[in-house]
Short mmCIF file of C-alpha atoms in Angstrom, two decimals:
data_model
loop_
_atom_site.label_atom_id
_atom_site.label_comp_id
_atom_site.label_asym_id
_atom_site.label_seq_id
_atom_site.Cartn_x
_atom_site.Cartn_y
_atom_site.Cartn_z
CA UNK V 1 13.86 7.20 -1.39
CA UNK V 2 15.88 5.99 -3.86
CA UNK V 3 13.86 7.42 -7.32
CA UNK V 4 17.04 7.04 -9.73
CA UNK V 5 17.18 3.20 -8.75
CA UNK V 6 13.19 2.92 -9.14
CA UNK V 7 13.73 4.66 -12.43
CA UNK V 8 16.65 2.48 -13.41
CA UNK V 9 14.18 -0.39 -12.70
CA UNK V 10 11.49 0.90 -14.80
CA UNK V 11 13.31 1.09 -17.87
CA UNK V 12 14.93 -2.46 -17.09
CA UNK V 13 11.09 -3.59 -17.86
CA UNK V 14 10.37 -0.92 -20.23
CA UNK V 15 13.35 -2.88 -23.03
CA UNK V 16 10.86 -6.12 -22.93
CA UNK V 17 7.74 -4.05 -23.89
CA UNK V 18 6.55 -3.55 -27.09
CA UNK V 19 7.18 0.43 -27.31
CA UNK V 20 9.86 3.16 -27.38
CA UNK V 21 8.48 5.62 -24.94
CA UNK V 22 6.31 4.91 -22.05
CA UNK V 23 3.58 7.70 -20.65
CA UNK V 24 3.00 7.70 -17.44
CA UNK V 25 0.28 9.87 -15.84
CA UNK V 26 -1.03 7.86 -12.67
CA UNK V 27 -0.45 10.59 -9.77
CA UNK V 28 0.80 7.81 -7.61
CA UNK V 29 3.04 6.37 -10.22
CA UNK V 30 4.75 10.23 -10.34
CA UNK V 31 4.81 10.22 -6.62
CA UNK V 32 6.67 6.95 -6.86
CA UNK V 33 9.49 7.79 -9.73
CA UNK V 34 9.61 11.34 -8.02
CA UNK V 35 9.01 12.18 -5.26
CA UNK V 36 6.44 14.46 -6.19
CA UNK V 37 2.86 14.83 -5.58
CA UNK V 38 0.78 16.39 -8.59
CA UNK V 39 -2.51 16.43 -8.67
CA UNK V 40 -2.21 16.82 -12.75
CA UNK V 41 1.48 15.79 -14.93
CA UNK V 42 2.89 13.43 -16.80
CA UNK V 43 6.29 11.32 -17.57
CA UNK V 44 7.32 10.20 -20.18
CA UNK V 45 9.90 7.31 -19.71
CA UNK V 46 12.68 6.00 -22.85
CA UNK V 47 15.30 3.56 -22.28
CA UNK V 48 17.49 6.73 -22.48
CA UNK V 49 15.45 9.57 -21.62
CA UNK V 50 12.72 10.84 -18.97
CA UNK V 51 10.96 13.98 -19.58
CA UNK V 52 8.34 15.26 -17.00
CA UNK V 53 5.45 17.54 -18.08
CA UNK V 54 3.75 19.79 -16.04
CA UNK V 55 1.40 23.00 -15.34
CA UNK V 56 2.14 26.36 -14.23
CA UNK V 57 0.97 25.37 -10.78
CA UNK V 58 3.95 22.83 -10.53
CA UNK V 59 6.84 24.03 -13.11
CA UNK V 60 9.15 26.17 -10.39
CA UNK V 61 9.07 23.55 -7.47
CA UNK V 62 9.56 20.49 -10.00
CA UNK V 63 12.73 22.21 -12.02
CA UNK V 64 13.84 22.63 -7.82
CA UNK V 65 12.86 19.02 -6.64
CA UNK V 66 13.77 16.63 -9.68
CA UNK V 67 16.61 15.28 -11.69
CA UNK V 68 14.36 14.91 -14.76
CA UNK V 69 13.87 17.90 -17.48
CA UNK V 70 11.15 19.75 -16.90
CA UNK V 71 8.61 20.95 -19.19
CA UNK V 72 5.85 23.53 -19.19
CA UNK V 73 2.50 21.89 -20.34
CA UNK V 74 1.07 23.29 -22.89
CA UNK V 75 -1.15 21.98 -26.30
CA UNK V 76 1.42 20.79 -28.15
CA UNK V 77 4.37 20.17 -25.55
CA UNK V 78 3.25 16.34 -25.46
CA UNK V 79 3.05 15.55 -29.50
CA UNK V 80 5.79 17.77 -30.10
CA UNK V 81 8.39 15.86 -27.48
CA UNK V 82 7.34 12.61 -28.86
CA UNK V 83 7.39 14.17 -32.34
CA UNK V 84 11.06 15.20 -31.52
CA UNK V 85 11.92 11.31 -30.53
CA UNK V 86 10.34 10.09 -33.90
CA UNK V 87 8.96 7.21 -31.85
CA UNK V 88 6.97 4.45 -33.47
CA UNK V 89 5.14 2.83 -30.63
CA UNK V 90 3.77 4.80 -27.46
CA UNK V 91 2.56 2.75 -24.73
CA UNK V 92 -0.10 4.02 -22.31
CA UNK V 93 -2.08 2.86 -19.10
CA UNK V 94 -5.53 2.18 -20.32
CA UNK V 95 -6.35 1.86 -16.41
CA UNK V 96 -4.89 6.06 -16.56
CA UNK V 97 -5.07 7.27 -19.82
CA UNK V 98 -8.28 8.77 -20.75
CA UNK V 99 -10.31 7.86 -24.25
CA UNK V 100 -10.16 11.81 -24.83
CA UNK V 101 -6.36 11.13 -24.66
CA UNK V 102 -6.07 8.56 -26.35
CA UNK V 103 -8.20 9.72 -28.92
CA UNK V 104 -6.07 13.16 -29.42
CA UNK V 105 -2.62 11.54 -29.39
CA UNK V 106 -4.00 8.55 -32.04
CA UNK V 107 -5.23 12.00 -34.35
CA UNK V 108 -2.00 13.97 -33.50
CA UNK V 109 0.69 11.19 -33.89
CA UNK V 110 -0.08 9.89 -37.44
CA UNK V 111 2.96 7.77 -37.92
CA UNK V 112 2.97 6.44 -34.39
CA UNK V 113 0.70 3.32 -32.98
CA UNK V 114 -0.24 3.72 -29.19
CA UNK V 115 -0.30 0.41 -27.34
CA UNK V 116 -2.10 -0.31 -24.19
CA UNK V 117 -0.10 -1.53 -21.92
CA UNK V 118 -0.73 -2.34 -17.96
CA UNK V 119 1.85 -0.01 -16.37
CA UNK V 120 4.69 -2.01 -15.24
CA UNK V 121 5.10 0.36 -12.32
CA UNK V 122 1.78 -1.71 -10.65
CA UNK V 123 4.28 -4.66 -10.59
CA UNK V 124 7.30 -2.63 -9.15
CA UNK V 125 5.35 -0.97 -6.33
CA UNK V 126 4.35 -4.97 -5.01
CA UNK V 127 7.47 -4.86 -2.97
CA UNK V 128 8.61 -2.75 -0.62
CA UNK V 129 11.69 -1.33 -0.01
CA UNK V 130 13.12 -0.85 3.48
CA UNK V 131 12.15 3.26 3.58
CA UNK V 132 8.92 1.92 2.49
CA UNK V 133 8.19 -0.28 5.20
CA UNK V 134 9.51 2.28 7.64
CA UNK V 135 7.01 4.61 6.66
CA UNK V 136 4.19 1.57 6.76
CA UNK V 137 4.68 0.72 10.32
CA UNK V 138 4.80 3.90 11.52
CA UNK V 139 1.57 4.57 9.97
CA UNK V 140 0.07 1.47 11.18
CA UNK V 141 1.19 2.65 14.64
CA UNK V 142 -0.29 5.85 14.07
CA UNK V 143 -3.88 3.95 13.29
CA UNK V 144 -3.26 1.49 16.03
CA UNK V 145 -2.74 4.54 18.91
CA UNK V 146 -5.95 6.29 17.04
CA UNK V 147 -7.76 2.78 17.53
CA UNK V 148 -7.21 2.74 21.34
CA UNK V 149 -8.12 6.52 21.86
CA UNK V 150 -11.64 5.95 20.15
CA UNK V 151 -11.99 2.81 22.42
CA UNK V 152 -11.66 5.47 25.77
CA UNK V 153 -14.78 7.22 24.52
CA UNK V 154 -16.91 4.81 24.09
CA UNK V 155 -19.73 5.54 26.65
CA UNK V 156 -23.49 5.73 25.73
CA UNK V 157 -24.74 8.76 24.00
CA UNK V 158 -22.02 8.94 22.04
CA UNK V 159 -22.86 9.14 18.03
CA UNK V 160 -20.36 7.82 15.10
CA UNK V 161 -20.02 10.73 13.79
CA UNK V 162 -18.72 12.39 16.65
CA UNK V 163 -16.48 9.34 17.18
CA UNK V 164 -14.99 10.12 13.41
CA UNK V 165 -14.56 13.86 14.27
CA UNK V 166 -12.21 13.15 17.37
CA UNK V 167 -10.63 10.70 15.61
CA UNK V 168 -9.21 13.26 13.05
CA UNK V 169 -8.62 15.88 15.24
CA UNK V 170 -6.59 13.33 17.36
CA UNK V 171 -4.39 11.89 13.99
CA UNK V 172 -3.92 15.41 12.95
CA UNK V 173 -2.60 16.44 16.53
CA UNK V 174 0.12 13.72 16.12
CA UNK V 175 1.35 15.39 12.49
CA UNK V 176 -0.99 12.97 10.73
CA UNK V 177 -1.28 14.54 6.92
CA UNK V 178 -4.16 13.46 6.08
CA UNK V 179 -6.42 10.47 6.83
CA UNK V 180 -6.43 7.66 4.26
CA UNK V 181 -10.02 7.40 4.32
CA UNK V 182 -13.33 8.24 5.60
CA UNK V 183 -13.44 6.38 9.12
CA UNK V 184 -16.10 3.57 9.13
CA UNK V 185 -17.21 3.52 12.85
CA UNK V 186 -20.80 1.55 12.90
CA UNK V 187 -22.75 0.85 15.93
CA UNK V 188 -25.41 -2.36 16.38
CA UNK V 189 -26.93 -3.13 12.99
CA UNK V 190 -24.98 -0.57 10.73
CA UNK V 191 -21.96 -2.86 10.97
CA UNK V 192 -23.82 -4.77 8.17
CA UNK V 193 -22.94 -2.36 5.50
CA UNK V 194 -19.56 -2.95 5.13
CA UNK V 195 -18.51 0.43 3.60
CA UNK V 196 -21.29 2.40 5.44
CA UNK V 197 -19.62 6.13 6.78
CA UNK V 198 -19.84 7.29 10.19
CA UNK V 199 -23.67 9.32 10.54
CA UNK V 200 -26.13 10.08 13.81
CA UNK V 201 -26.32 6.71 15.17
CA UNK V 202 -26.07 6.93 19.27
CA UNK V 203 -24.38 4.32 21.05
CA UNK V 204 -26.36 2.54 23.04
CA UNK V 205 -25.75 -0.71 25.68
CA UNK V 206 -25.52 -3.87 23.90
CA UNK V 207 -24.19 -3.14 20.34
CA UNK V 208 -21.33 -3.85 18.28
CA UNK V 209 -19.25 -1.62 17.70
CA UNK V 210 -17.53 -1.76 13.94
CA UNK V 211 -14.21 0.68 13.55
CA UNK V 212 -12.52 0.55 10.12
CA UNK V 213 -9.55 3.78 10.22
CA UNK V 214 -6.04 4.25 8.50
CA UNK V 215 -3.88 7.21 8.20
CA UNK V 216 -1.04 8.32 5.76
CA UNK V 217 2.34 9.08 7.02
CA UNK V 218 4.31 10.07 4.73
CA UNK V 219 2.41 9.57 1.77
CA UNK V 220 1.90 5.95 2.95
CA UNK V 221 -1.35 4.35 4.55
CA UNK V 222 -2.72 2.54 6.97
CA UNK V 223 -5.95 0.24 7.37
CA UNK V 224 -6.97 -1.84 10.38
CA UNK V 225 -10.57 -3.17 11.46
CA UNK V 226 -11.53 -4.25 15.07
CA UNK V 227 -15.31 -5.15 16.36
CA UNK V 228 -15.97 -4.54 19.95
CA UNK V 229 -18.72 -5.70 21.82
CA UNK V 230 -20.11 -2.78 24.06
CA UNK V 231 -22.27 -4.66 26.84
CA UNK V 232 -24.02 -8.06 25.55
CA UNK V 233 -24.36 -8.50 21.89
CA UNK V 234 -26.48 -11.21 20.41
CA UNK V 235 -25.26 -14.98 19.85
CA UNK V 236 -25.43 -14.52 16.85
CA UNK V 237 -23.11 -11.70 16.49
CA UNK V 238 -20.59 -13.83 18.99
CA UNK V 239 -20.74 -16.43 16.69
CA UNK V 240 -20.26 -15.39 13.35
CA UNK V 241 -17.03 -13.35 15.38
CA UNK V 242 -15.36 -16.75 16.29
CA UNK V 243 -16.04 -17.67 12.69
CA UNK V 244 -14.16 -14.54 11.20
CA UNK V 245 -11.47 -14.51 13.86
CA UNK V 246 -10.91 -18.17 12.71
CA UNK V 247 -11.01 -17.80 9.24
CA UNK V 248 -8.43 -14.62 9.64
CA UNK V 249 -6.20 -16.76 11.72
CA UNK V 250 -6.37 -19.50 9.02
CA UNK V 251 -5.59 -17.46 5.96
CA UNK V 252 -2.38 -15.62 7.97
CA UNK V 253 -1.23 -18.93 8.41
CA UNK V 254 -0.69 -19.40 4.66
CA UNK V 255 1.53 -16.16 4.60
CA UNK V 256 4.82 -16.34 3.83
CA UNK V 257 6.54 -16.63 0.53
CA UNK V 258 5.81 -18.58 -2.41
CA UNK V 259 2.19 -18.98 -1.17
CA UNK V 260 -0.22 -17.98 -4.05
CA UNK V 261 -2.31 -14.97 -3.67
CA UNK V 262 -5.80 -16.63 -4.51
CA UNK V 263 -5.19 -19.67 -1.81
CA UNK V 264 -5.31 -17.03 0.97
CA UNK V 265 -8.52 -16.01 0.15
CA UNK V 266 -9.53 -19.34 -0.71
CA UNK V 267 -9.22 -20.81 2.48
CA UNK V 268 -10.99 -18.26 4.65
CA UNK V 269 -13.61 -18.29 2.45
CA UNK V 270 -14.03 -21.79 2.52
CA UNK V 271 -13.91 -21.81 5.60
CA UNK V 272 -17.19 -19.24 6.42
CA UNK V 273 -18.82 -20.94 3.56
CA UNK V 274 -18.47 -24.35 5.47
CA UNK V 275 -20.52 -22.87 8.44
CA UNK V 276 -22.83 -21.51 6.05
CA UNK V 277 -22.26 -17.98 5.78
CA UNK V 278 -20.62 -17.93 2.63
CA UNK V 279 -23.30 -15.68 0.67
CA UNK V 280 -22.39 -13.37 3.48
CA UNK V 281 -18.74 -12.76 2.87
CA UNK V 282 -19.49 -10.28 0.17
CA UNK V 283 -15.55 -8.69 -1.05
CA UNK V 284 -12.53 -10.07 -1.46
CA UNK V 285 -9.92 -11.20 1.44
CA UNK V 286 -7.57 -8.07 0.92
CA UNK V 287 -5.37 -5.73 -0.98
CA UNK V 288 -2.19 -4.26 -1.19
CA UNK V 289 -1.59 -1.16 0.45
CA UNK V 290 1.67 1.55 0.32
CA UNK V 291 0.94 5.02 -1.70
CA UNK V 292 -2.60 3.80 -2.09
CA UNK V 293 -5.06 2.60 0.43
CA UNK V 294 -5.74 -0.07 -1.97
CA UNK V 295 -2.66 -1.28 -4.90
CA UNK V 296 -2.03 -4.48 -6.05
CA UNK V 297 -2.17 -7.40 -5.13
CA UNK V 298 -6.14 -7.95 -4.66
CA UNK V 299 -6.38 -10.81 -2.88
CA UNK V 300 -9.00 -12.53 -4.03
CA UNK V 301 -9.75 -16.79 -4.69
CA UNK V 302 -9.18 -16.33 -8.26
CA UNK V 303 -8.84 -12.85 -10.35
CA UNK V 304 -5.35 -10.72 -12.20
CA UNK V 305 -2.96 -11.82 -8.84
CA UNK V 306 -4.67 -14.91 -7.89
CA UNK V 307 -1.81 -17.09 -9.00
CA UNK V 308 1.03 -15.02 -7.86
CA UNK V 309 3.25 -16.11 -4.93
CA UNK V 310 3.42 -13.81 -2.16
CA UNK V 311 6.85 -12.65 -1.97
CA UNK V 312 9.22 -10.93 1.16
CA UNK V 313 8.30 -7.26 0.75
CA UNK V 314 4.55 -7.21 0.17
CA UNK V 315 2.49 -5.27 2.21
CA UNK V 316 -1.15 -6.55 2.24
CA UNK V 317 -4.08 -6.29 4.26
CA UNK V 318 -6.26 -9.32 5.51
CA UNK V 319 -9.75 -8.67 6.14
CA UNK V 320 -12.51 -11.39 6.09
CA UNK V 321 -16.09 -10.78 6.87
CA UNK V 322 -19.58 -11.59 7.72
CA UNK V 323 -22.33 -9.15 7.06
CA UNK V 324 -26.10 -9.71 8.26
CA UNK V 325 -28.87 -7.17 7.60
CA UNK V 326 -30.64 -6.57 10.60
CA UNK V 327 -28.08 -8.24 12.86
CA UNK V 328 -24.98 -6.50 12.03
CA UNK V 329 -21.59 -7.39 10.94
CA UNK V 330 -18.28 -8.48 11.88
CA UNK V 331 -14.86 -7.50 10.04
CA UNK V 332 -11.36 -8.27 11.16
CA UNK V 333 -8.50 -6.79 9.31
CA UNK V 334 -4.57 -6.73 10.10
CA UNK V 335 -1.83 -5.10 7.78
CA UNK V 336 0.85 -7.64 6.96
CA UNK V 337 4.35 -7.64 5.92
CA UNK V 338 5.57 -10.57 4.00
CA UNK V 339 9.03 -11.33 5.23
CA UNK V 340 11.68 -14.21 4.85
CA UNK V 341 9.94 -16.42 6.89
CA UNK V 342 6.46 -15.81 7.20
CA UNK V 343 5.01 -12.47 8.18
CA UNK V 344 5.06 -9.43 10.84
CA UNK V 345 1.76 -7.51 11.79
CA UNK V 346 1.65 -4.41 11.51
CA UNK V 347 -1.89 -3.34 12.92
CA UNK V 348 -0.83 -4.69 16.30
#
């Protein structure tokens, strides 16, 4: 990864903002400028100079690891490094930054204003650079060869929960790090909750079958959803499936560059809503995904990204669905890339 050129980037942006320093102290934006994954740290980003603060837990492998000065965090290392720069405008990320922060470097900083400011590093991670997507489709493989196994032991008597347990043990086998989320694998009506978490529910004949997985490789995730129908599932269920799967197809259609974000999910869900299920597609179309299991862009019909074009590099995630207490759901989801031309799916 190429962290000086991200960097190099960052304070590009950082000369049209309306402050002298920049603090940074998203643990995904770190892992992004750095390298580095901290559970607890902070940068602080000039158009000159880059400091990185830290704990005793993380001093000796970030002096080893990172171009950046490193310093030891203690009460006053923050104030008295901006102190030091005599700055007179300190933006923060009021998505990060914490009132109790805020609140401490307003009272500690007399001469100084802070500024909220959405991080500019939200923009910079839309696009992907080629190690990026690298990392991205092998984790999509990774979830698409975990997919497959749980589809070998599906058999009655089976429970979800058991299901999510070999799952795991199967991604970890392969070198997996860590999964990117708790698996959602829901049998007959539990596919109606679409966030529900694998429990005690036995498979039996004639239920769908709801599995929602991703891994991270590499610091970077995966998310893919498939419905299968074990034995003969309702009309009902069939139908509201051909709906989805069209509404999917018709929103992947649309991507490719210069496309705006909000008329992807726009179309599927007009589409649902114009066979009357539209009260049933309950979230939004998609999401970015990279560092985070879900980053910028949402893609939603109108919202922060809904007028953005898509652009070559995004990664994103399309996922329409239909949800029907007491009859269960169906979810389809692909990861995309956004390329020249159109797009390449990852999930597949």
């Amino acid at each position: 990864m190429n962290y000086v050129n991200r960097l190099c980037k960052l304070r590009e942006k950082l000369s049209s903002l309306p402050c002298d320093v920049l603090l940074i102290e998203h643990p995904t934006h770190i892992l992004y400028l750095t390298g580095l994954e901290l559970s607890a740290g902070k940068i602080l980003v000039s158009e000159n100079q880059t400091c990185l603060i830290v704990d005793g837990r993380y001093f000796e492998i970030c002096n080893q690891q990172t171009l950046y000065p490193v310093i030891l965090l203690h009460e006053s290392s923050l104030t008295n490094w901006l102190k030091e720069y005599q700055l007179k405008n300190l933006g923060i990320d009021p998505e990060t930054t914490t009132f109790g922060r805020y609140s401490f470097l307003s009272s500690s900083l007399s001469s100084c204003t802070i500024i909220p400011i959405p991080s500019p590093l939200q923009e910079m991670r839309l696009i992907k650079d080629e190690q990026e997507i690298i990392y991205l489709k092998e984790s999509a493989k990774l979830a698409l060869e975990g997919y497959h196994y749980l589809k070998t032991l599906l058999q009655v008597g089976v429970t979800e929960a058991e299901l999510a347990f070999e799952l795991e043990f199967f991604w970890k086998k392969k070198g997996a790090k860590q999964l990117a989320f708790d698996p959602i694998i829901a049998f007959g009506f539990n596919s109606s909750k679409p966030h529900y978490r694998a429990d005690k529910e036995i498979l039996q004949a004639n239920m769908p079958v709801l599995i929602d997985i991703g891994v991270v490789v590499h610091h970077y995730h995966s998310d893919m959803t498939r419905v299968d129908f074990f034995g003969n599932v309702s009309e009902q269920i069939q139908s509201i499936y051909s709906i989805v799967e069209e509404a999917k197809h018709q929103a992947m259609h649309l991507c490719k560059p210069g496309t705006l974000i909000g008329e992807l999910d726009n179309t599927a869900r007009s589409f649902i809503e114009s066979k009357g299920y539209g009260d049933y597609f309950t979230h939004s179309l998609g999401h970015g995904i990279g560092l985070d299991i879900h980053e910028s862009p949402t893609i939603r019909r109108s919202g922060p990204f809904s007028d953005y074009p898509l652009q070559a590099g995004m990664v994103i995630t399309i996922e329409p669905g239909i949800y029907l207490k007491g009859v269960g759901g169906v979810r389809l989801e692909d990861t995309l890339l956004i390329t020249e031309t159109g797009y390449e799916i990852l999930t597949q």
